[in-house]
């Protein structure tokens, strides 16, 4: 079904746009690796090498368009998994505002790159080989910052079941969320400054372009949660949708500036995990 959909409705024109977003976000990750004082120079060098070694696949393989190859492949299978072909317009739309595209697919790209440097990813080098390429002092500094995230998310209660989020179980995803959204926002700001339309807005809404970035991200997680949903969520390696918004945005000083959140408020706490 995926092949049939792509053959009929696949949009190759978006490839260049998505590649540009990937490049923009990679550049921000490079800065985020180079600038921190708590990572030693040798570890920074190897982290940049790993970042540059990443490969990206943003369109289907050519074999996907060959019906005879597809028929041969599925002829060996005993099942068929059918997914709704909605993601092309849900995650990226060519005519969307940059704030929307960077807030949705930009955030997703940033999140996946972020796993390269999460609690597990830091133990794999540029060749995908597991070894201790981070120096001990930098590892300790990383662990201290990771513990901040563990405690922050672990202090959030899921009201449907009156239980706290498991900050350790969700750590890797929370690290990827935090670094990915920060990189996507920074990439968007660069894009905004270089754009002739740096005051982009949505019709009938008073939000400015920076606010629309955050809203586009948060809107992705809008849902109605049942008790059964929460029982599943608490066992998941991802934090529940509510805390992927509240927990994450409360760490972003840029968010609190863009929405003018008072210092010490829920969305602009004095202590932020970085």
PDB file of C-alpha atoms in Angstrom:
ATOM      1  CA  UNK A   1       0.000   0.000   0.000  1.00  0.00           C
ATOM      2  CA  UNK A   2       2.861   2.349   0.798  1.00  0.00           C
ATOM      3  CA  UNK A   3       4.399   1.765  -2.634  1.00  0.00           C
ATOM      4  CA  UNK A   4       1.078   2.368  -4.410  1.00  0.00           C
ATOM      5  CA  UNK A   5       0.532   5.575  -2.455  1.00  0.00           C
ATOM      6  CA  UNK A   6       4.033   6.884  -3.156  1.00  0.00           C
ATOM      7  CA  UNK A   7       3.822   6.019  -6.857  1.00  0.00           C
ATOM      8  CA  UNK A   8       0.610   8.016  -7.187  1.00  0.00           C
ATOM      9  CA  UNK A   9       0.961  10.794  -4.640  1.00  0.00           C
ATOM     10  CA  UNK A  10       4.637  10.988  -3.619  1.00  0.00           C
ATOM     11  CA  UNK A  11       5.941  14.547  -3.812  1.00  0.00           C
ATOM     12  CA  UNK A  12       9.593  14.664  -4.848  1.00  0.00           C
ATOM     13  CA  UNK A  13       9.531  18.465  -4.778  1.00  0.00           C
ATOM     14  CA  UNK A  14       9.792  18.515  -0.984  1.00  0.00           C
ATOM     15  CA  UNK A  15      13.151  16.719  -0.947  1.00  0.00           C
ATOM     16  CA  UNK A  16      15.215  19.897  -1.219  1.00  0.00           C
ATOM     17  CA  UNK A  17      13.183  21.649   1.484  1.00  0.00           C
ATOM     18  CA  UNK A  18      13.603  18.784   3.933  1.00  0.00           C
ATOM     19  CA  UNK A  19      17.314  18.480   3.167  1.00  0.00           C
ATOM     20  CA  UNK A  20      17.657  22.181   3.985  1.00  0.00           C
ATOM     21  CA  UNK A  21      15.930  21.702   7.335  1.00  0.00           C
ATOM     22  CA  UNK A  22      18.235  18.761   8.107  1.00  0.00           C
ATOM     23  CA  UNK A  23      21.286  20.858   7.232  1.00  0.00           C
ATOM     24  CA  UNK A  24      20.056  23.776   9.349  1.00  0.00           C
ATOM     25  CA  UNK A  25      19.477  21.557  12.369  1.00  0.00           C
ATOM     26  CA  UNK A  26      22.818  19.770  11.974  1.00  0.00           C
ATOM     27  CA  UNK A  27      24.535  23.163  12.030  1.00  0.00           C
ATOM     28  CA  UNK A  28      22.813  24.004  15.303  1.00  0.00           C
ATOM     29  CA  UNK A  29      23.806  20.663  16.824  1.00  0.00           C
ATOM     30  CA  UNK A  30      27.381  21.432  15.842  1.00  0.00           C
ATOM     31  CA  UNK A  31      27.203  24.714  17.768  1.00  0.00           C
ATOM     32  CA  UNK A  32      25.507  22.984  20.703  1.00  0.00           C
ATOM     33  CA  UNK A  33      28.410  20.518  20.846  1.00  0.00           C
ATOM     34  CA  UNK A  34      31.201  23.071  20.447  1.00  0.00           C
ATOM     35  CA  UNK A  35      29.965  25.782  22.836  1.00  0.00           C
ATOM     36  CA  UNK A  36      29.364  24.020  26.211  1.00  0.00           C
ATOM     37  CA  UNK A  37      32.206  24.505  28.675  1.00  0.00           C
ATOM     38  CA  UNK A  38      31.547  21.155  30.347  1.00  0.00           C
ATOM     39  CA  UNK A  39      32.554  18.992  27.360  1.00  0.00           C
ATOM     40  CA  UNK A  40      36.310  18.606  26.832  1.00  0.00           C
ATOM     41  CA  UNK A  41      37.861  19.452  23.470  1.00  0.00           C
ATOM     42  CA  UNK A  42      38.724  15.878  22.461  1.00  0.00           C
ATOM     43  CA  UNK A  43      35.184  14.672  23.162  1.00  0.00           C
ATOM     44  CA  UNK A  44      33.811  17.630  21.206  1.00  0.00           C
ATOM     45  CA  UNK A  45      36.003  16.717  18.232  1.00  0.00           C
ATOM     46  CA  UNK A  46      34.791  13.118  18.215  1.00  0.00           C
ATOM     47  CA  UNK A  47      31.178  14.196  18.700  1.00  0.00           C
ATOM     48  CA  UNK A  48      31.420  16.449  15.635  1.00  0.00           C
ATOM     49  CA  UNK A  49      32.878  13.535  13.666  1.00  0.00           C
ATOM     50  CA  UNK A  50      29.906  11.420  14.691  1.00  0.00           C
ATOM     51  CA  UNK A  51      27.454  14.159  13.760  1.00  0.00           C
ATOM     52  CA  UNK A  52      29.048  14.502  10.316  1.00  0.00           C
ATOM     53  CA  UNK A  53      28.947  10.725   9.780  1.00  0.00           C
ATOM     54  CA  UNK A  54      25.156  10.544  10.067  1.00  0.00           C
ATOM     55  CA  UNK A  55      23.283   9.495   6.939  1.00  0.00           C
ATOM     56  CA  UNK A  56      19.753  10.582   6.111  1.00  0.00           C
ATOM     57  CA  UNK A  57      17.108   8.884   3.991  1.00  0.00           C
ATOM     58  CA  UNK A  58      14.168  11.132   3.201  1.00  0.00           C
ATOM     59  CA  UNK A  59      12.574   9.366   0.269  1.00  0.00           C
ATOM     60  CA  UNK A  60      11.769   5.784  -0.625  1.00  0.00           C
ATOM     61  CA  UNK A  61      14.395   3.557  -2.307  1.00  0.00           C
ATOM     62  CA  UNK A  62      14.169   3.253  -6.090  1.00  0.00           C
ATOM     63  CA  UNK A  63      13.247  -0.422  -5.633  1.00  0.00           C
ATOM     64  CA  UNK A  64      10.084   0.809  -3.932  1.00  0.00           C
ATOM     65  CA  UNK A  65       8.834   1.994  -7.317  1.00  0.00           C
ATOM     66  CA  UNK A  66       9.461  -1.309  -9.119  1.00  0.00           C
ATOM     67  CA  UNK A  67       6.295  -3.416  -9.043  1.00  0.00           C
ATOM     68  CA  UNK A  68       8.047  -6.699  -9.903  1.00  0.00           C
ATOM     69  CA  UNK A  69      10.460  -6.327  -6.995  1.00  0.00           C
ATOM     70  CA  UNK A  70       7.605  -5.441  -4.647  1.00  0.00           C
ATOM     71  CA  UNK A  71       5.562  -8.455  -5.784  1.00  0.00           C
ATOM     72  CA  UNK A  72       8.532 -10.764  -5.243  1.00  0.00           C
ATOM     73  CA  UNK A  73       9.162  -9.340  -1.778  1.00  0.00           C
ATOM     74  CA  UNK A  74       5.571  -9.635  -0.562  1.00  0.00           C
ATOM     75  CA  UNK A  75       5.238 -13.084  -2.088  1.00  0.00           C
ATOM     76  CA  UNK A  76       7.514 -14.375   0.684  1.00  0.00           C
ATOM     77  CA  UNK A  77       5.583 -12.718   3.502  1.00  0.00           C
ATOM     78  CA  UNK A  78       2.824 -14.180   5.631  1.00  0.00           C
ATOM     79  CA  UNK A  79       1.395 -10.855   6.775  1.00  0.00           C
ATOM     80  CA  UNK A  80       0.686  -7.364   5.505  1.00  0.00           C
ATOM     81  CA  UNK A  81       1.038  -4.256   7.650  1.00  0.00           C
ATOM     82  CA  UNK A  82      -1.026  -1.378   6.268  1.00  0.00           C
ATOM     83  CA  UNK A  83      -0.343   2.138   7.536  1.00  0.00           C
ATOM     84  CA  UNK A  84      -2.394   5.209   6.599  1.00  0.00           C
ATOM     85  CA  UNK A  85      -0.413   7.377   4.160  1.00  0.00           C
ATOM     86  CA  UNK A  86      -1.062  10.600   6.013  1.00  0.00           C
ATOM     87  CA  UNK A  87       2.403  11.582   7.160  1.00  0.00           C
ATOM     88  CA  UNK A  88       3.442  13.511   4.081  1.00  0.00           C
ATOM     89  CA  UNK A  89       1.020  16.349   4.834  1.00  0.00           C
ATOM     90  CA  UNK A  90       0.926  15.918   8.620  1.00  0.00           C
ATOM     91  CA  UNK A  91       4.666  16.304   9.197  1.00  0.00           C
ATOM     92  CA  UNK A  92       5.604  18.584   6.327  1.00  0.00           C
ATOM     93  CA  UNK A  93       3.702  20.684   3.848  1.00  0.00           C
ATOM     94  CA  UNK A  94       5.498  22.788   1.271  1.00  0.00           C
ATOM     95  CA  UNK A  95       3.140  25.739   1.645  1.00  0.00           C
ATOM     96  CA  UNK A  96       3.219  25.789   5.450  1.00  0.00           C
ATOM     97  CA  UNK A  97       4.834  28.692   7.262  1.00  0.00           C
ATOM     98  CA  UNK A  98       8.453  28.007   8.192  1.00  0.00           C
ATOM     99  CA  UNK A  99       7.455  28.267  11.843  1.00  0.00           C
ATOM    100  CA  UNK A 100       5.055  25.357  11.369  1.00  0.00           C
ATOM    101  CA  UNK A 101       7.410  23.134   9.373  1.00  0.00           C
ATOM    102  CA  UNK A 102      10.348  23.716  11.716  1.00  0.00           C
ATOM    103  CA  UNK A 103       8.106  23.206  14.747  1.00  0.00           C
ATOM    104  CA  UNK A 104       6.809  19.869  13.441  1.00  0.00           C
ATOM    105  CA  UNK A 105       9.195  18.019  11.136  1.00  0.00           C
ATOM    106  CA  UNK A 106      12.163  20.120  12.250  1.00  0.00           C
ATOM    107  CA  UNK A 107      11.540  19.059  15.819  1.00  0.00           C
ATOM    108  CA  UNK A 108      11.231  15.423  14.713  1.00  0.00           C
ATOM    109  CA  UNK A 109      14.526  15.563  12.818  1.00  0.00           C
ATOM    110  CA  UNK A 110      16.175  17.225  15.802  1.00  0.00           C
ATOM    111  CA  UNK A 111      14.780  14.555  18.124  1.00  0.00           C
ATOM    112  CA  UNK A 112      16.192  11.693  16.060  1.00  0.00           C
ATOM    113  CA  UNK A 113      19.603  13.345  15.778  1.00  0.00           C
ATOM    114  CA  UNK A 114      19.410  13.861  19.538  1.00  0.00           C
ATOM    115  CA  UNK A 115      19.402  10.108  20.112  1.00  0.00           C
ATOM    116  CA  UNK A 116      22.949  10.133  18.760  1.00  0.00           C
ATOM    117  CA  UNK A 117      23.950  11.879  21.971  1.00  0.00           C
ATOM    118  CA  UNK A 118      21.474  10.485  24.500  1.00  0.00           C
ATOM    119  CA  UNK A 119      22.369   8.335  27.511  1.00  0.00           C
ATOM    120  CA  UNK A 120      22.991   5.300  25.293  1.00  0.00           C
ATOM    121  CA  UNK A 121      24.100   7.076  22.117  1.00  0.00           C
ATOM    122  CA  UNK A 122      27.167   8.630  23.733  1.00  0.00           C
ATOM    123  CA  UNK A 123      28.691   5.158  24.007  1.00  0.00           C
ATOM    124  CA  UNK A 124      28.699   4.621  20.224  1.00  0.00           C
ATOM    125  CA  UNK A 125      31.298   6.322  18.049  1.00  0.00           C
ATOM    126  CA  UNK A 126      31.119   7.657  14.482  1.00  0.00           C
ATOM    127  CA  UNK A 127      31.448   4.108  13.125  1.00  0.00           C
ATOM    128  CA  UNK A 128      28.619   2.744  15.245  1.00  0.00           C
ATOM    129  CA  UNK A 129      31.050   0.840  17.457  1.00  0.00           C
ATOM    130  CA  UNK A 130      30.419   0.782  21.190  1.00  0.00           C
ATOM    131  CA  UNK A 131      33.315   2.237  23.162  1.00  0.00           C
ATOM    132  CA  UNK A 132      34.046   4.859  25.787  1.00  0.00           C
ATOM    133  CA  UNK A 133      34.985   7.798  23.578  1.00  0.00           C
ATOM    134  CA  UNK A 134      33.755  10.412  26.055  1.00  0.00           C
ATOM    135  CA  UNK A 135      36.344  11.362  28.655  1.00  0.00           C
ATOM    136  CA  UNK A 136      35.490  10.732  32.282  1.00  0.00           C
ATOM    137  CA  UNK A 137      35.023  14.370  33.324  1.00  0.00           C
ATOM    138  CA  UNK A 138      32.668  15.002  30.411  1.00  0.00           C
ATOM    139  CA  UNK A 139      30.728  11.819  31.210  1.00  0.00           C
ATOM    140  CA  UNK A 140      30.277  12.990  34.793  1.00  0.00           C
ATOM    141  CA  UNK A 141      29.071  16.392  33.625  1.00  0.00           C
ATOM    142  CA  UNK A 142      26.668  14.699  31.215  1.00  0.00           C
ATOM    143  CA  UNK A 143      25.337  12.436  33.972  1.00  0.00           C
ATOM    144  CA  UNK A 144      24.760  15.419  36.276  1.00  0.00           C
ATOM    145  CA  UNK A 145      22.641  17.097  33.605  1.00  0.00           C
ATOM    146  CA  UNK A 146      20.844  13.854  32.828  1.00  0.00           C
ATOM    147  CA  UNK A 147      19.940  13.470  36.506  1.00  0.00           C
ATOM    148  CA  UNK A 148      18.313  16.905  36.415  1.00  0.00           C
ATOM    149  CA  UNK A 149      16.013  15.622  33.654  1.00  0.00           C
ATOM    150  CA  UNK A 150      15.324  12.383  35.537  1.00  0.00           C
ATOM    151  CA  UNK A 151      14.248  14.315  38.629  1.00  0.00           C
ATOM    152  CA  UNK A 152      12.313  16.965  36.738  1.00  0.00           C
ATOM    153  CA  UNK A 153      10.159  14.533  34.774  1.00  0.00           C
ATOM    154  CA  UNK A 154       9.901  12.155  37.729  1.00  0.00           C
ATOM    155  CA  UNK A 155       8.248  14.890  39.786  1.00  0.00           C
ATOM    156  CA  UNK A 156       5.314  15.100  37.368  1.00  0.00           C
ATOM    157  CA  UNK A 157       2.147  13.240  38.305  1.00  0.00           C
ATOM    158  CA  UNK A 158      -0.203  11.613  35.815  1.00  0.00           C
ATOM    159  CA  UNK A 159      -3.566  12.573  37.390  1.00  0.00           C
ATOM    160  CA  UNK A 160      -5.587   9.848  35.658  1.00  0.00           C
ATOM    161  CA  UNK A 161      -3.761   7.150  37.653  1.00  0.00           C
ATOM    162  CA  UNK A 162      -2.158   9.267  40.417  1.00  0.00           C
ATOM    163  CA  UNK A 163       1.338   8.030  39.567  1.00  0.00           C
ATOM    164  CA  UNK A 164       4.554   9.827  38.726  1.00  0.00           C
ATOM    165  CA  UNK A 165       6.326   9.693  35.376  1.00  0.00           C
ATOM    166  CA  UNK A 166       9.303   7.308  35.413  1.00  0.00           C
ATOM    167  CA  UNK A 167      12.139   9.758  34.859  1.00  0.00           C
ATOM    168  CA  UNK A 168      14.736   7.028  34.346  1.00  0.00           C
ATOM    169  CA  UNK A 169      12.686   4.970  31.909  1.00  0.00           C
ATOM    170  CA  UNK A 170      11.941   8.039  29.781  1.00  0.00           C
ATOM    171  CA  UNK A 171      15.413   9.602  30.043  1.00  0.00           C
ATOM    172  CA  UNK A 172      16.693   8.831  26.544  1.00  0.00           C
ATOM    173  CA  UNK A 173      13.564  10.172  24.881  1.00  0.00           C
ATOM    174  CA  UNK A 174      13.506  13.227  27.132  1.00  0.00           C
ATOM    175  CA  UNK A 175      17.120  14.048  26.262  1.00  0.00           C
ATOM    176  CA  UNK A 176      16.311  13.725  22.561  1.00  0.00           C
ATOM    177  CA  UNK A 177      13.212  15.896  23.025  1.00  0.00           C
ATOM    178  CA  UNK A 178      15.120  18.642  24.827  1.00  0.00           C
ATOM    179  CA  UNK A 179      18.099  18.799  22.490  1.00  0.00           C
ATOM    180  CA  UNK A 180      15.996  18.272  19.359  1.00  0.00           C
ATOM    181  CA  UNK A 181      13.531  21.066  20.046  1.00  0.00           C
ATOM    182  CA  UNK A 182      16.305  23.466  21.007  1.00  0.00           C
ATOM    183  CA  UNK A 183      18.171  22.734  17.758  1.00  0.00           C
ATOM    184  CA  UNK A 184      14.981  23.088  15.700  1.00  0.00           C
ATOM    185  CA  UNK A 185      14.141  26.443  17.301  1.00  0.00           C
ATOM    186  CA  UNK A 186      17.629  27.806  16.790  1.00  0.00           C
ATOM    187  CA  UNK A 187      17.562  26.645  13.166  1.00  0.00           C
ATOM    188  CA  UNK A 188      14.200  28.327  12.700  1.00  0.00           C
ATOM    189  CA  UNK A 189      15.457  31.623  14.116  1.00  0.00           C
ATOM    190  CA  UNK A 190      18.328  31.614  11.600  1.00  0.00           C
ATOM    191  CA  UNK A 191      15.820  30.876   8.843  1.00  0.00           C
ATOM    192  CA  UNK A 192      13.555  33.655  10.083  1.00  0.00           C
ATOM    193  CA  UNK A 193      16.335  36.239  10.071  1.00  0.00           C
ATOM    194  CA  UNK A 194      17.320  35.342   6.516  1.00  0.00           C
ATOM    195  CA  UNK A 195      13.758  35.349   5.205  1.00  0.00           C
ATOM    196  CA  UNK A 196      12.139  38.318   3.494  1.00  0.00           C
ATOM    197  CA  UNK A 197       8.937  37.431   5.342  1.00  0.00           C
ATOM    198  CA  UNK A 198      10.237  37.568   8.900  1.00  0.00           C
ATOM    199  CA  UNK A 199       6.879  38.582  10.317  1.00  0.00           C
ATOM    200  CA  UNK A 200       4.932  35.525   9.182  1.00  0.00           C
ATOM    201  CA  UNK A 201       1.558  35.006  10.843  1.00  0.00           C
ATOM    202  CA  UNK A 202      -1.549  32.878  10.469  1.00  0.00           C
ATOM    203  CA  UNK A 203      -4.731  34.616   9.380  1.00  0.00           C
ATOM    204  CA  UNK A 204      -7.098  35.603  12.226  1.00  0.00           C
ATOM    205  CA  UNK A 205      -4.514  34.712  14.908  1.00  0.00           C
ATOM    206  CA  UNK A 206      -2.483  37.249  16.866  1.00  0.00           C
ATOM    207  CA  UNK A 207       0.502  34.981  17.544  1.00  0.00           C
ATOM    208  CA  UNK A 208       3.847  36.093  16.140  1.00  0.00           C
ATOM    209  CA  UNK A 209       6.183  33.854  14.154  1.00  0.00           C
ATOM    210  CA  UNK A 210       8.222  32.676  17.155  1.00  0.00           C
ATOM    211  CA  UNK A 211       5.112  31.819  19.135  1.00  0.00           C
ATOM    212  CA  UNK A 212       3.752  29.867  16.160  1.00  0.00           C
ATOM    213  CA  UNK A 213       6.838  27.646  16.258  1.00  0.00           C
ATOM    214  CA  UNK A 214       6.101  26.585  19.843  1.00  0.00           C
ATOM    215  CA  UNK A 215       2.378  26.195  19.185  1.00  0.00           C
ATOM    216  CA  UNK A 216       3.072  24.007  16.149  1.00  0.00           C
ATOM    217  CA  UNK A 217       5.240  21.757  18.288  1.00  0.00           C
ATOM    218  CA  UNK A 218       2.747  21.543  21.148  1.00  0.00           C
ATOM    219  CA  UNK A 219      -0.235  20.954  18.867  1.00  0.00           C
ATOM    220  CA  UNK A 220       1.385  17.692  17.763  1.00  0.00           C
ATOM    221  CA  UNK A 221       0.721  16.241  21.216  1.00  0.00           C
ATOM    222  CA  UNK A 222      -2.897  17.331  21.662  1.00  0.00           C
ATOM    223  CA  UNK A 223      -5.007  14.351  22.741  1.00  0.00           C
ATOM    224  CA  UNK A 224      -7.738  13.141  25.045  1.00  0.00           C
ATOM    225  CA  UNK A 225      -6.266  10.821  27.666  1.00  0.00           C
ATOM    226  CA  UNK A 226      -8.136   7.976  29.356  1.00  0.00           C
ATOM    227  CA  UNK A 227      -7.144   5.948  32.403  1.00  0.00           C
ATOM    228  CA  UNK A 228      -6.162   3.069  30.126  1.00  0.00           C
ATOM    229  CA  UNK A 229      -4.001   5.414  28.063  1.00  0.00           C
ATOM    230  CA  UNK A 230      -2.168   6.539  31.185  1.00  0.00           C
ATOM    231  CA  UNK A 231      -1.621   2.965  32.342  1.00  0.00           C
ATOM    232  CA  UNK A 232       0.121   2.256  29.048  1.00  0.00           C
ATOM    233  CA  UNK A 233       1.996   5.558  28.993  1.00  0.00           C
ATOM    234  CA  UNK A 234       3.599   5.030  32.378  1.00  0.00           C
ATOM    235  CA  UNK A 235       5.263   1.864  31.060  1.00  0.00           C
ATOM    236  CA  UNK A 236       6.464   3.548  27.867  1.00  0.00           C
ATOM    237  CA  UNK A 237       9.985   4.834  27.239  1.00  0.00           C
ATOM    238  CA  UNK A 238       8.413   8.101  26.075  1.00  0.00           C
ATOM    239  CA  UNK A 239       6.908  10.535  28.556  1.00  0.00           C
ATOM    240  CA  UNK A 240       3.186  11.107  28.107  1.00  0.00           C
ATOM    241  CA  UNK A 241       2.156  13.834  25.675  1.00  0.00           C
ATOM    242  CA  UNK A 242       1.344  16.346  28.418  1.00  0.00           C
ATOM    243  CA  UNK A 243       4.867  16.250  29.798  1.00  0.00           C
ATOM    244  CA  UNK A 244       6.471  16.236  26.369  1.00  0.00           C
ATOM    245  CA  UNK A 245       4.958  19.710  26.192  1.00  0.00           C
ATOM    246  CA  UNK A 246       4.898  21.077  29.755  1.00  0.00           C
ATOM    247  CA  UNK A 247       8.159  19.503  30.916  1.00  0.00           C
ATOM    248  CA  UNK A 248      10.016  20.310  27.742  1.00  0.00           C
ATOM    249  CA  UNK A 249       8.862  23.888  27.181  1.00  0.00           C
ATOM    250  CA  UNK A 250       9.485  24.808  30.809  1.00  0.00           C
ATOM    251  CA  UNK A 251      13.177  24.060  30.145  1.00  0.00           C
ATOM    252  CA  UNK A 252      13.329  26.413  27.179  1.00  0.00           C
ATOM    253  CA  UNK A 253      14.270  29.969  28.151  1.00  0.00           C
ATOM    254  CA  UNK A 254      13.441  30.989  24.574  1.00  0.00           C
ATOM    255  CA  UNK A 255       9.857  29.831  25.086  1.00  0.00           C
ATOM    256  CA  UNK A 256       9.461  31.871  28.265  1.00  0.00           C
ATOM    257  CA  UNK A 257      10.879  34.928  26.491  1.00  0.00           C
ATOM    258  CA  UNK A 258       8.618  34.532  23.458  1.00  0.00           C
ATOM    259  CA  UNK A 259       5.496  34.157  25.623  1.00  0.00           C
ATOM    260  CA  UNK A 260       6.680  36.519  28.381  1.00  0.00           C
ATOM    261  CA  UNK A 261       6.208  33.953  31.151  1.00  0.00           C
ATOM    262  CA  UNK A 262       6.912  35.455  34.598  1.00  0.00           C
ATOM    263  CA  UNK A 263      10.110  34.276  36.274  1.00  0.00           C
ATOM    264  CA  UNK A 264       9.293  31.534  38.772  1.00  0.00           C
ATOM    265  CA  UNK A 265       6.043  30.550  37.045  1.00  0.00           C
ATOM    266  CA  UNK A 266       5.299  26.965  36.018  1.00  0.00           C
ATOM    267  CA  UNK A 267       6.462  27.553  32.451  1.00  0.00           C
ATOM    268  CA  UNK A 268       9.479  29.637  33.480  1.00  0.00           C
ATOM    269  CA  UNK A 269      10.947  28.000  36.585  1.00  0.00           C
ATOM    270  CA  UNK A 270      14.134  29.426  38.030  1.00  0.00           C
ATOM    271  CA  UNK A 271      15.822  26.015  37.771  1.00  0.00           C
ATOM    272  CA  UNK A 272      15.917  24.629  34.243  1.00  0.00           C
ATOM    273  CA  UNK A 273      17.572  21.449  32.997  1.00  0.00           C
ATOM    274  CA  UNK A 274      20.129  22.166  30.284  1.00  0.00           C
TER     275      UNK A 274
END
